[in-house]
Coordinates of C-alpha atoms and ligand atoms in Angstrom, one line a residue:
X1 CA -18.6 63.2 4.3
X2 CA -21.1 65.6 5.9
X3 CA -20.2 68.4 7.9
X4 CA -23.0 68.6 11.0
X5 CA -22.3 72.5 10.9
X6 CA -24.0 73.2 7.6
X7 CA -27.0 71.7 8.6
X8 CA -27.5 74.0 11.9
X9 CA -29.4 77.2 12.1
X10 CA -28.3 79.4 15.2
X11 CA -25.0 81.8 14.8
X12 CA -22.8 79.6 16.4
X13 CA -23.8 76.6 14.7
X14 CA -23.8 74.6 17.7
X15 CA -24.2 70.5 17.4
X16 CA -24.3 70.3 20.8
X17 CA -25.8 71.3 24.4
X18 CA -26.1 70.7 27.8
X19 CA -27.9 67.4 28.7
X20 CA -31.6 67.8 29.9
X21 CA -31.6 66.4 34.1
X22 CA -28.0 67.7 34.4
X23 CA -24.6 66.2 34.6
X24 CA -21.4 66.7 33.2
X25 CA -20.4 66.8 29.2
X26 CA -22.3 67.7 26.3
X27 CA -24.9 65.9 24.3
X28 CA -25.4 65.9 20.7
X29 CA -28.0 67.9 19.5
X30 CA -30.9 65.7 16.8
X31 CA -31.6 68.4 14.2
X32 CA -28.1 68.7 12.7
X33 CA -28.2 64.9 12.1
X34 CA -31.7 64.6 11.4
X35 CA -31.3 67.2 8.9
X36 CA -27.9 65.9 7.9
X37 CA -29.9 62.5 6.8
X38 CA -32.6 64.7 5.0
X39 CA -30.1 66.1 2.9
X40 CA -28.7 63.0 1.8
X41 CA -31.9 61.6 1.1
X42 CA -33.2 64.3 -1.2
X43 CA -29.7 64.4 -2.8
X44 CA -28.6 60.4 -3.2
X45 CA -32.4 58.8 -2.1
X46 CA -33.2 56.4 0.1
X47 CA -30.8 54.4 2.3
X48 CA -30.7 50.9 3.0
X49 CA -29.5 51.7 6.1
X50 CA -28.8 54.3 8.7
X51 CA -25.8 53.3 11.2
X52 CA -24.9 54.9 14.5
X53 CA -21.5 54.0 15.4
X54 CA -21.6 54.0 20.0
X55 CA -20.8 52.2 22.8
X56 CA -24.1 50.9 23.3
X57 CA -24.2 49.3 19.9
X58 CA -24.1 45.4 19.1
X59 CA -20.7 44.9 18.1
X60 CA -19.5 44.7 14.5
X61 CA -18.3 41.8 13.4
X62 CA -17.1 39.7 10.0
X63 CA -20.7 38.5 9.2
X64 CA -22.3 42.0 9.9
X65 CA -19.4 43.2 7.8
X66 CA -20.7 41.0 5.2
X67 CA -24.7 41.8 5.6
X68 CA -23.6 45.5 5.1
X69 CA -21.5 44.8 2.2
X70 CA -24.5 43.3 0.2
X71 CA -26.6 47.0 0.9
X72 CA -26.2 49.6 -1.9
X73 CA -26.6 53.2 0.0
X74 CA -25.4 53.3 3.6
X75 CA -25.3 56.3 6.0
X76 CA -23.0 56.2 8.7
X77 CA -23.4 58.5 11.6
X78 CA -20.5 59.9 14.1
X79 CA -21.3 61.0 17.4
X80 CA -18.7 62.9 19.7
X81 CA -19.2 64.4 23.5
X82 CA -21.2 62.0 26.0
X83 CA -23.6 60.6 23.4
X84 CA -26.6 61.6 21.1
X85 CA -29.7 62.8 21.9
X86 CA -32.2 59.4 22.1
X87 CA -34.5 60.4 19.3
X88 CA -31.6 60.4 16.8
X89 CA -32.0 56.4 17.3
X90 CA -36.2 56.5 17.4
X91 CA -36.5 58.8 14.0
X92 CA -33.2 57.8 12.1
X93 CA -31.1 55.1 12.9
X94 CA -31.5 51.2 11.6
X95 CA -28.5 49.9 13.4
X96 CA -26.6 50.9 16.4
X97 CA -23.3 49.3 16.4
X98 CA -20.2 49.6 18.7
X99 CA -16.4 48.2 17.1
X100 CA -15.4 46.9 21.2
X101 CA -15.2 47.2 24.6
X102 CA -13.0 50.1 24.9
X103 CA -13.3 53.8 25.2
X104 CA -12.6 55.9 22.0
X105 CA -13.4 60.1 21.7
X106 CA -16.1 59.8 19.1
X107 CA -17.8 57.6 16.1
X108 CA -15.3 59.0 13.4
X109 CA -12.7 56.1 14.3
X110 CA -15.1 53.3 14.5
X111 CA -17.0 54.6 11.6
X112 CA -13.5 54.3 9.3
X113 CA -13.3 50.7 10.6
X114 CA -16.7 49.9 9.1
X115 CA -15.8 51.7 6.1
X116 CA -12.6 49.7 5.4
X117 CA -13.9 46.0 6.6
X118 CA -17.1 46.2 4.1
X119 CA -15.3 48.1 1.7
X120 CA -12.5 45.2 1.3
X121 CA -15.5 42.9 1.2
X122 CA -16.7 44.6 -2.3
X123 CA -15.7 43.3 -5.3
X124 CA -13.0 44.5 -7.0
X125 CA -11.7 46.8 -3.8
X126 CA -8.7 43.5 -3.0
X127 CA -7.0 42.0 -6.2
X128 CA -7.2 38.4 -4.7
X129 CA -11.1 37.2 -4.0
X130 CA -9.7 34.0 -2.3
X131 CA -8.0 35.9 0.0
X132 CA -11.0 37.2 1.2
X133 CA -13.0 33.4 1.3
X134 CA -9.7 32.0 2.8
X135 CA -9.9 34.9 6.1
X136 CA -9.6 33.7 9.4
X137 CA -13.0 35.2 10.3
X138 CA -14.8 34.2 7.3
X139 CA -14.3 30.8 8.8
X140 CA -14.0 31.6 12.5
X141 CA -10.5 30.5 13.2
X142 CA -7.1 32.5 13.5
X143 CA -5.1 32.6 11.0
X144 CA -2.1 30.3 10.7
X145 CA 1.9 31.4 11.1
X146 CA 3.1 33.0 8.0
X147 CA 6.5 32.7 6.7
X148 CA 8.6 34.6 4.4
X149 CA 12.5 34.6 2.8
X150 CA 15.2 33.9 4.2
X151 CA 15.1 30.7 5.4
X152 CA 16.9 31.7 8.6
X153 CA 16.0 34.9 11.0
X154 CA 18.7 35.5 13.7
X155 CA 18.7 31.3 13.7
X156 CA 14.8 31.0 13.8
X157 CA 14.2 28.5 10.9
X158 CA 10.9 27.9 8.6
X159 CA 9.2 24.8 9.6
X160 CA 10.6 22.1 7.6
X161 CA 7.5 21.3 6.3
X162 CA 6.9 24.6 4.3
X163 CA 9.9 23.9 2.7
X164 CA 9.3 20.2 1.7
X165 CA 6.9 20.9 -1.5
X166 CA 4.5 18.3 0.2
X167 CA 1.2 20.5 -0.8
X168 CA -0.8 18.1 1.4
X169 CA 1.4 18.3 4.1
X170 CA 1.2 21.8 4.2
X171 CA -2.3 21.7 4.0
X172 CA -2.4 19.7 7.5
X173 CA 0.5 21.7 9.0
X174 CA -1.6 25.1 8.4
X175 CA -4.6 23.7 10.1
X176 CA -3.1 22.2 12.4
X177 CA -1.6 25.6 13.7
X178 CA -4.5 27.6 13.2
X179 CA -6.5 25.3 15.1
X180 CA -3.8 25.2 18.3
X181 CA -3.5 28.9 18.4
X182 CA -7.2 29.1 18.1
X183 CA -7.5 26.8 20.8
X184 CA -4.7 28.6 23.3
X185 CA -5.8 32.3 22.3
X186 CA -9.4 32.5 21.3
X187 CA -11.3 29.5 22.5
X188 CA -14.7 30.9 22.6
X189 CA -14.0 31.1 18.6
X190 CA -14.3 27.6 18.5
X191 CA -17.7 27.2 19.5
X192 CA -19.2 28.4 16.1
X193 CA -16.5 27.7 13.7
X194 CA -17.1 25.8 10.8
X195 CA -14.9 22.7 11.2
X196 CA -14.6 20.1 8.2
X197 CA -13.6 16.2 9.3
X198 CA -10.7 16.8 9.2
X199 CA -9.8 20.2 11.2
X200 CA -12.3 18.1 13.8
X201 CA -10.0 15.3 13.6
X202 CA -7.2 17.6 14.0
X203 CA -8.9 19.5 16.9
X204 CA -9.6 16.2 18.9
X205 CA -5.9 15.3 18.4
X206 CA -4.3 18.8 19.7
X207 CA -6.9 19.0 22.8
X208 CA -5.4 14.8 23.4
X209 CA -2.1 16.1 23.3
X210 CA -3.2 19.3 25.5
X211 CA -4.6 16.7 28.3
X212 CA -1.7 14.6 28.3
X213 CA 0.9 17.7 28.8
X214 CA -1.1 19.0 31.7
X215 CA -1.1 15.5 33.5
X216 CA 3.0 15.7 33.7
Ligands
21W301 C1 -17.3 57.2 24.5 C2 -19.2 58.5 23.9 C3 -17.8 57.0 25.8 C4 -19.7 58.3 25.2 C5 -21.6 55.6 30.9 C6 -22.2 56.8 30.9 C7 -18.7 54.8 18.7 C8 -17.3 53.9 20.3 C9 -18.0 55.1 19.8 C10 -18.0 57.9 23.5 C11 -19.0 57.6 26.1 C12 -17.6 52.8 19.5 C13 -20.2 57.2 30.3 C14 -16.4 51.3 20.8 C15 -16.5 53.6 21.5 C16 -18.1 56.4 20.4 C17 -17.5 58.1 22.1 C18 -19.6 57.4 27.5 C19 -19.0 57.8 29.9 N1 -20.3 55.9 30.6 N2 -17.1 51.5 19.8 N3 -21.3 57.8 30.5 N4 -16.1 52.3 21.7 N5 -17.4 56.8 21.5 N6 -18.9 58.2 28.5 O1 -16.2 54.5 22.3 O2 -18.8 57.3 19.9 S1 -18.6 53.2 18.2

């Protein structure tokens, strides 16, 4: 972590000011950060990338997540106030990148976001690798219904099927669901996830059964 304030010059160590043109709010002010970045470069060298964290970033997702995890030195930047002045992008920034369509106060959020998605993506950082392959987004489907002891919640039962020891069955079961809730919550997923025969199969059978349902 870099405190802006230690790279500013005037007695109030100001990061920000009034935007040039007029209007409300603040802006951030480039030196701070552009001597911010300087530092780390003449203390830990070159990055492989510099990151702005804003609204008007693409959004980050599971496979930037992943491109990012495969760099070695990454500098994340935070803004606050109305924005950052525009030559913070021109002289330092590699990536602009936004976490959603919604309002937060400033880059500090998103930026911990980034930090824990690639960061569970590094080896070693989760016990379980195939936890990671297995992920919902690594594949681009939801996840399936998880289910845990006892048997019985306030009458609400397991499936049957988890219970059975049928390892196949289970197998089908679990795609199954993730496919249907896929289908009723997230639809637009399906469009680029990577289906096998079977899950295709599977799909073709749930949307069948979808048809049918709306016709009585
Ligand atoms: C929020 C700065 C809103 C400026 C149009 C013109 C980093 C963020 C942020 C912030 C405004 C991210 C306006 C999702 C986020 C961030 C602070 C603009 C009004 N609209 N991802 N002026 N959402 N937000 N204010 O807010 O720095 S990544």
């Amino acid at each position: 972590m870099h405190d802006l304030r230690d790279h500013t010059s005037d007695r109030h160590r100001s990061v920000d000011d009034v935007p040039y043109g007029g209007g409300p709010g603040m802006v951030m002010k480039a030196e701070p950060l552009v001597k911010a970045v300087e530092h780390i470069r003449a203390t830990r060298g070159v990055p492989d990338a510099v990151i702005l964290l804003s609204p008007q970033g693409t959004r980050f997702t599971q496979a930037e997540a992943a491109r990012i995890a495969g760099l070695g030195h990454v500098i994340l930047l935070c803004g606050r106030y109305e924005g950052v002045d525009e030559r913070v992008r021109d002289l330092l920034t590699t990536t602009e990148l936004s976490v959603g369509d919604y309002v937060v106060s400033g880059g500090e959020l998103p930026a911990l976001l980034v930090v824990d998605a690639v960061g569970r993506l590094v080896p070693g950082v989760v016990g379980d690798e195939q936890s990671v392959e297995d992920e919902s987004f690594v594949r681009g489907l939801l996840d399936y219904p998880h289910y845990t002891r006892p048997v019985d919640v306030d009458g609400r039962r397991v499936p049957d099927v988890l219970l059975s020891g049928h390892h196949g069955d289970v197998r089908r079961w679990r795609k199954r669901a993730a496919l249907t809730r896929t289908l009723e919550r997230r639809p637009e997923l399906l469009d680029h996830a990577e289906l096998d025969d079977e899950e295709r199969a599977l799909l073709h059978g749930i949307m069948k059964e979808k048809e049918s349902h709306e016709r009585d």
